mmCIF file of C-alpha atoms in Angstrom:
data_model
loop_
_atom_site.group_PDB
_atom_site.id
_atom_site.type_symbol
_atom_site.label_atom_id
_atom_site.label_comp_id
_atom_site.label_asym_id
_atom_site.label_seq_id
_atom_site.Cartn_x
_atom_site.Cartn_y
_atom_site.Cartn_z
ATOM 1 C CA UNK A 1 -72.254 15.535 21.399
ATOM 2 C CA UNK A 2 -68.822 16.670 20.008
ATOM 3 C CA UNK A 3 -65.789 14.307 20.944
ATOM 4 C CA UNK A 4 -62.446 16.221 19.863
ATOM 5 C CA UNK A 5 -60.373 14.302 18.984
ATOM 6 C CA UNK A 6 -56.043 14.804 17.887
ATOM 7 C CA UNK A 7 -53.471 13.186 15.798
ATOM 8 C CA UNK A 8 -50.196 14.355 16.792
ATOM 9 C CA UNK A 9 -46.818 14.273 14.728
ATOM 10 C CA UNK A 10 -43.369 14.578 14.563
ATOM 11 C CA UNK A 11 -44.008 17.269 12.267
ATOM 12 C CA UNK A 12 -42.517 21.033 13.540
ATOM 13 C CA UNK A 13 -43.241 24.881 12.235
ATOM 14 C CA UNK A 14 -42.139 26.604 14.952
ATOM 15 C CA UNK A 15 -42.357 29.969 13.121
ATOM 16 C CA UNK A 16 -45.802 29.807 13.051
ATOM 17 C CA UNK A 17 -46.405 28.516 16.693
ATOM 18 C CA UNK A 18 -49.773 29.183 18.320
ATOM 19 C CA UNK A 19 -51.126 30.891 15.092
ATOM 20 C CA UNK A 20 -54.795 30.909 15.144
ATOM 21 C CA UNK A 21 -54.953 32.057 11.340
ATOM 22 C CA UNK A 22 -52.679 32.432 8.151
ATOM 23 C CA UNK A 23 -51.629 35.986 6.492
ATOM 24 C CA UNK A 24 -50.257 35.159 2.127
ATOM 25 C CA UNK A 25 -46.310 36.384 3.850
ATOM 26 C CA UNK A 26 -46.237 34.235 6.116
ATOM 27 C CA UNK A 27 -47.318 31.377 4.017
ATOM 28 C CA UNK A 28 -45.118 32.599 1.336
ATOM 29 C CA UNK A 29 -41.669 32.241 3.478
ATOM 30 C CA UNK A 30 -42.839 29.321 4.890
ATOM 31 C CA UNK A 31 -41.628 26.205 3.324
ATOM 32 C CA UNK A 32 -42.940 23.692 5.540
ATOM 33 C CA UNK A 33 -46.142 24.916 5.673
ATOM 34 C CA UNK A 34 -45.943 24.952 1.788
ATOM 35 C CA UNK A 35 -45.170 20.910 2.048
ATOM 36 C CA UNK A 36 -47.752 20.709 4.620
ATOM 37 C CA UNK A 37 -49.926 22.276 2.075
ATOM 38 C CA UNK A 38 -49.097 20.011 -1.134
ATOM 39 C CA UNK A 39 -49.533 17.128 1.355
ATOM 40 C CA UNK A 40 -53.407 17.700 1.901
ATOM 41 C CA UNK A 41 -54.061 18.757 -1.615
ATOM 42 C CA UNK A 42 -53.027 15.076 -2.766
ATOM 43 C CA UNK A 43 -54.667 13.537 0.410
ATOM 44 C CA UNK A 44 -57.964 15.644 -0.969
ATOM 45 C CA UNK A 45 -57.305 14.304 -4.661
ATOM 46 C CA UNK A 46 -57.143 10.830 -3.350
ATOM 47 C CA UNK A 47 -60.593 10.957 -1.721
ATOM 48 C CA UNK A 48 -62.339 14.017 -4.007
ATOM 49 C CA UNK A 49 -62.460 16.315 -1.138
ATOM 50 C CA UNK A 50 -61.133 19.862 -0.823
ATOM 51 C CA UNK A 51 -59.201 22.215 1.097
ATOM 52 C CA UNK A 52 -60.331 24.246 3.812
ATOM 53 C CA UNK A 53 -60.101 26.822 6.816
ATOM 54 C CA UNK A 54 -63.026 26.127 8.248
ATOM 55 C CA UNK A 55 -64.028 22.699 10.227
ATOM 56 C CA UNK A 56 -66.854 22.248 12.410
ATOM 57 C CA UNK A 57 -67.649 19.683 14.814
ATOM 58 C CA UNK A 58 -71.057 17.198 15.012
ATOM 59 C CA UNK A 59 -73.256 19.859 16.049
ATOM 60 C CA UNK A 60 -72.174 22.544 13.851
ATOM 61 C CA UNK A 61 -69.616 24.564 15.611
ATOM 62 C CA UNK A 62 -66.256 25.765 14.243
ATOM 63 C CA UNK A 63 -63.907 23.930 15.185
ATOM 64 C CA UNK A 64 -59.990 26.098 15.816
ATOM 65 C CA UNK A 65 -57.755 25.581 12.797
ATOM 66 C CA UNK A 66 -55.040 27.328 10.131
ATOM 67 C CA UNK A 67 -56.196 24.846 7.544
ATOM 68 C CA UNK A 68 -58.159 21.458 6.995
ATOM 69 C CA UNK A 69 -59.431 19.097 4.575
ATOM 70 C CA UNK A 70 -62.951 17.610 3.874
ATOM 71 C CA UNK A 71 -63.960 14.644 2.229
ATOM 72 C CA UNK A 72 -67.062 12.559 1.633
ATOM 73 C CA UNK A 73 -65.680 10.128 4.480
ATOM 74 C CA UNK A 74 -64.981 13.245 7.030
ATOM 75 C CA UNK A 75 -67.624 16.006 5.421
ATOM 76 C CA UNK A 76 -67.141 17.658 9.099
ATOM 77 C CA UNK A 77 -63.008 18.032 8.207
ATOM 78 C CA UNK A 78 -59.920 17.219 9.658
ATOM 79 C CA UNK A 79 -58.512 20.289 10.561
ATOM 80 C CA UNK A 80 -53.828 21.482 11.140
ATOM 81 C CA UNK A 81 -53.288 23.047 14.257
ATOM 82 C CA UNK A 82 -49.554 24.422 15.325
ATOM 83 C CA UNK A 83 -48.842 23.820 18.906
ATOM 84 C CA UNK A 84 -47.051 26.594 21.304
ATOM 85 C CA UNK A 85 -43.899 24.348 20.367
ATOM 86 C CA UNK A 86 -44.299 24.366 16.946
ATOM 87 C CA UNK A 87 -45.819 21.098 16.680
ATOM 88 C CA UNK A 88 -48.683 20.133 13.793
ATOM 89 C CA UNK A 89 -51.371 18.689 14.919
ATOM 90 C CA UNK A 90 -54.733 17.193 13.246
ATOM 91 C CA UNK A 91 -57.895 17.958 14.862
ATOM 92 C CA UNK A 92 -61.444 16.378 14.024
ATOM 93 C CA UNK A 93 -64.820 15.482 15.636
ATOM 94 C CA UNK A 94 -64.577 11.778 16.362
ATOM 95 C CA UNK A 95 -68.191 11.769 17.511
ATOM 96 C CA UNK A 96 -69.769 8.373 15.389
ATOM 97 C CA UNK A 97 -66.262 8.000 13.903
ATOM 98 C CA UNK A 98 -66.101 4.301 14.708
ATOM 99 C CA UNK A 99 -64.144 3.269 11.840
ATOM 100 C CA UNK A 100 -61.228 5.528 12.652
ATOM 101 C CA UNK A 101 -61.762 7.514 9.028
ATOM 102 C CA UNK A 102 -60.240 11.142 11.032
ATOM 103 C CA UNK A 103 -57.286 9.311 12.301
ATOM 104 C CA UNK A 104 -56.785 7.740 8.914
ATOM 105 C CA UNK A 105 -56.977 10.867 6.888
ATOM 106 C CA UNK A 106 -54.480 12.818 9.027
ATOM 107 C CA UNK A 107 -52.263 9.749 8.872
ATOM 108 C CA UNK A 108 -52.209 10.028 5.367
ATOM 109 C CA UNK A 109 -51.524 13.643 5.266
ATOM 110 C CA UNK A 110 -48.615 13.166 7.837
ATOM 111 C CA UNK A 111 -47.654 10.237 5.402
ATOM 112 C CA UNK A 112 -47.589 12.564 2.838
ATOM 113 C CA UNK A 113 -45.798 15.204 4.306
ATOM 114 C CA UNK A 114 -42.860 13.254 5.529
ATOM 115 C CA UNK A 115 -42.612 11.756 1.726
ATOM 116 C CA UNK A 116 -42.533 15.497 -0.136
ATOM 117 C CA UNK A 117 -39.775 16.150 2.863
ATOM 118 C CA UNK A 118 -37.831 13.012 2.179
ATOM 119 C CA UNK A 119 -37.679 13.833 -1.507
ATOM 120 C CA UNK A 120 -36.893 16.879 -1.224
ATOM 121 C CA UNK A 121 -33.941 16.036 1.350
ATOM 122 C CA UNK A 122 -32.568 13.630 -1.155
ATOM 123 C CA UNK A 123 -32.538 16.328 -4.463
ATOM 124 C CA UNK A 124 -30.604 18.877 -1.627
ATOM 125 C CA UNK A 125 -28.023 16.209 -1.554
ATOM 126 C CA UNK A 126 -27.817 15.675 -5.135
ATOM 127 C CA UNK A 127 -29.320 12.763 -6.101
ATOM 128 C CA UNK A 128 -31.351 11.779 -8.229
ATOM 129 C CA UNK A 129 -34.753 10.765 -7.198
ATOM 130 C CA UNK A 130 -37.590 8.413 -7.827
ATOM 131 C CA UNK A 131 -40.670 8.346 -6.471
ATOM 132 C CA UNK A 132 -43.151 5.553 -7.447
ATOM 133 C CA UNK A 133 -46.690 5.638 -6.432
ATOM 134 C CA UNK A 134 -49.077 2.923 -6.229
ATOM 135 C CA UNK A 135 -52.717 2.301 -4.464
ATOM 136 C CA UNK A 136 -53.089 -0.899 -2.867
ATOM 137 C CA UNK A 137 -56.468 -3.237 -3.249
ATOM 138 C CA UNK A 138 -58.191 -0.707 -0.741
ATOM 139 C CA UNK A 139 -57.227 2.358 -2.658
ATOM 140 C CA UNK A 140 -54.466 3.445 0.025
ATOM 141 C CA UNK A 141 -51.694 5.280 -1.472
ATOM 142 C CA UNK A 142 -48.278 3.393 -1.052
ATOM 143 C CA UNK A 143 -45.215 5.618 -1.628
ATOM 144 C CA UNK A 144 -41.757 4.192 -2.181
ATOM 145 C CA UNK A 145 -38.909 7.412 -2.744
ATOM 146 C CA UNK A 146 -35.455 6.484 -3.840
ATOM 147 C CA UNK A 147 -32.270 8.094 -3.999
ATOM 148 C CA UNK A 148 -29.567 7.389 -6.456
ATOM 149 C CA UNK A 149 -25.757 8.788 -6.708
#
């Protein structure tokens, strides 16, 4: 039986608010959703999965979302919603997920996210930037972004 399960974040693209699916204009004048983009392509490079629009849940339905990710650890896909407020949100069937791999993975993606944002912040104000990336002992990605005058 399917268990739904969400990962909200602090993450906001109000222009495309309660979108059930994604035209190439919008996308196109739609920088956040571009970051939001770049930040699951490296989540699917760091676990050799790919990018989606379609998820399903443990029985085989489609699950609602503008875009997802699968991997060998979530082959069923964590998928982005946009709430009515602009809000992303990760969706995934948590059904048998006891080792919290959905929540994980859209963690990462947020992670992600809010790092391509930061660095980008940082070059708007001129300086210059760093970025060194590292994997730990478990193979999680550790990001450390610096900005220099």
């Amino acid at each position: 039986m399917s268990e739904q399960a969400y990962y909200d974040t602090y993450i906001s693209i109000p222009s495309l608010a309660d979108r059930r699916s994604l035209d190439g204009n919008i996308i196109d004048s739609e920088p956040r959703f571009a970051l939001l983009q770049k930040a699951l392509a490296l989540a699917a490079e760091d676990h050799a999965g790919r990018i989606t629009d379609r998820i399903v849940d443990c029985d085989g339905s489609p699950m609602e979302c503008l875009t997802g990710i699968i991997t060998r650890e979530m082959p069923l896909g964590v998928g982005v919603r946009i709430q009515s407020d602009g809000r992303v949100v990760f969706v995934y069937d948590a059904h048998g997920d006891a080792q919290d791999r959905g929540k994980r993975l859209a963690g990462e993606i947020a992670a992600n996210y809010n790092t391509l944002a930061v660095r980008l912040a940082l070059q708007a104000m001129n300086l210059d930037v760093t970025v060194d990336v590292r994997h730990n002992a478990r193979g999680e990605r550790q990001i450390r972004v610096e900005g220099r005058t």
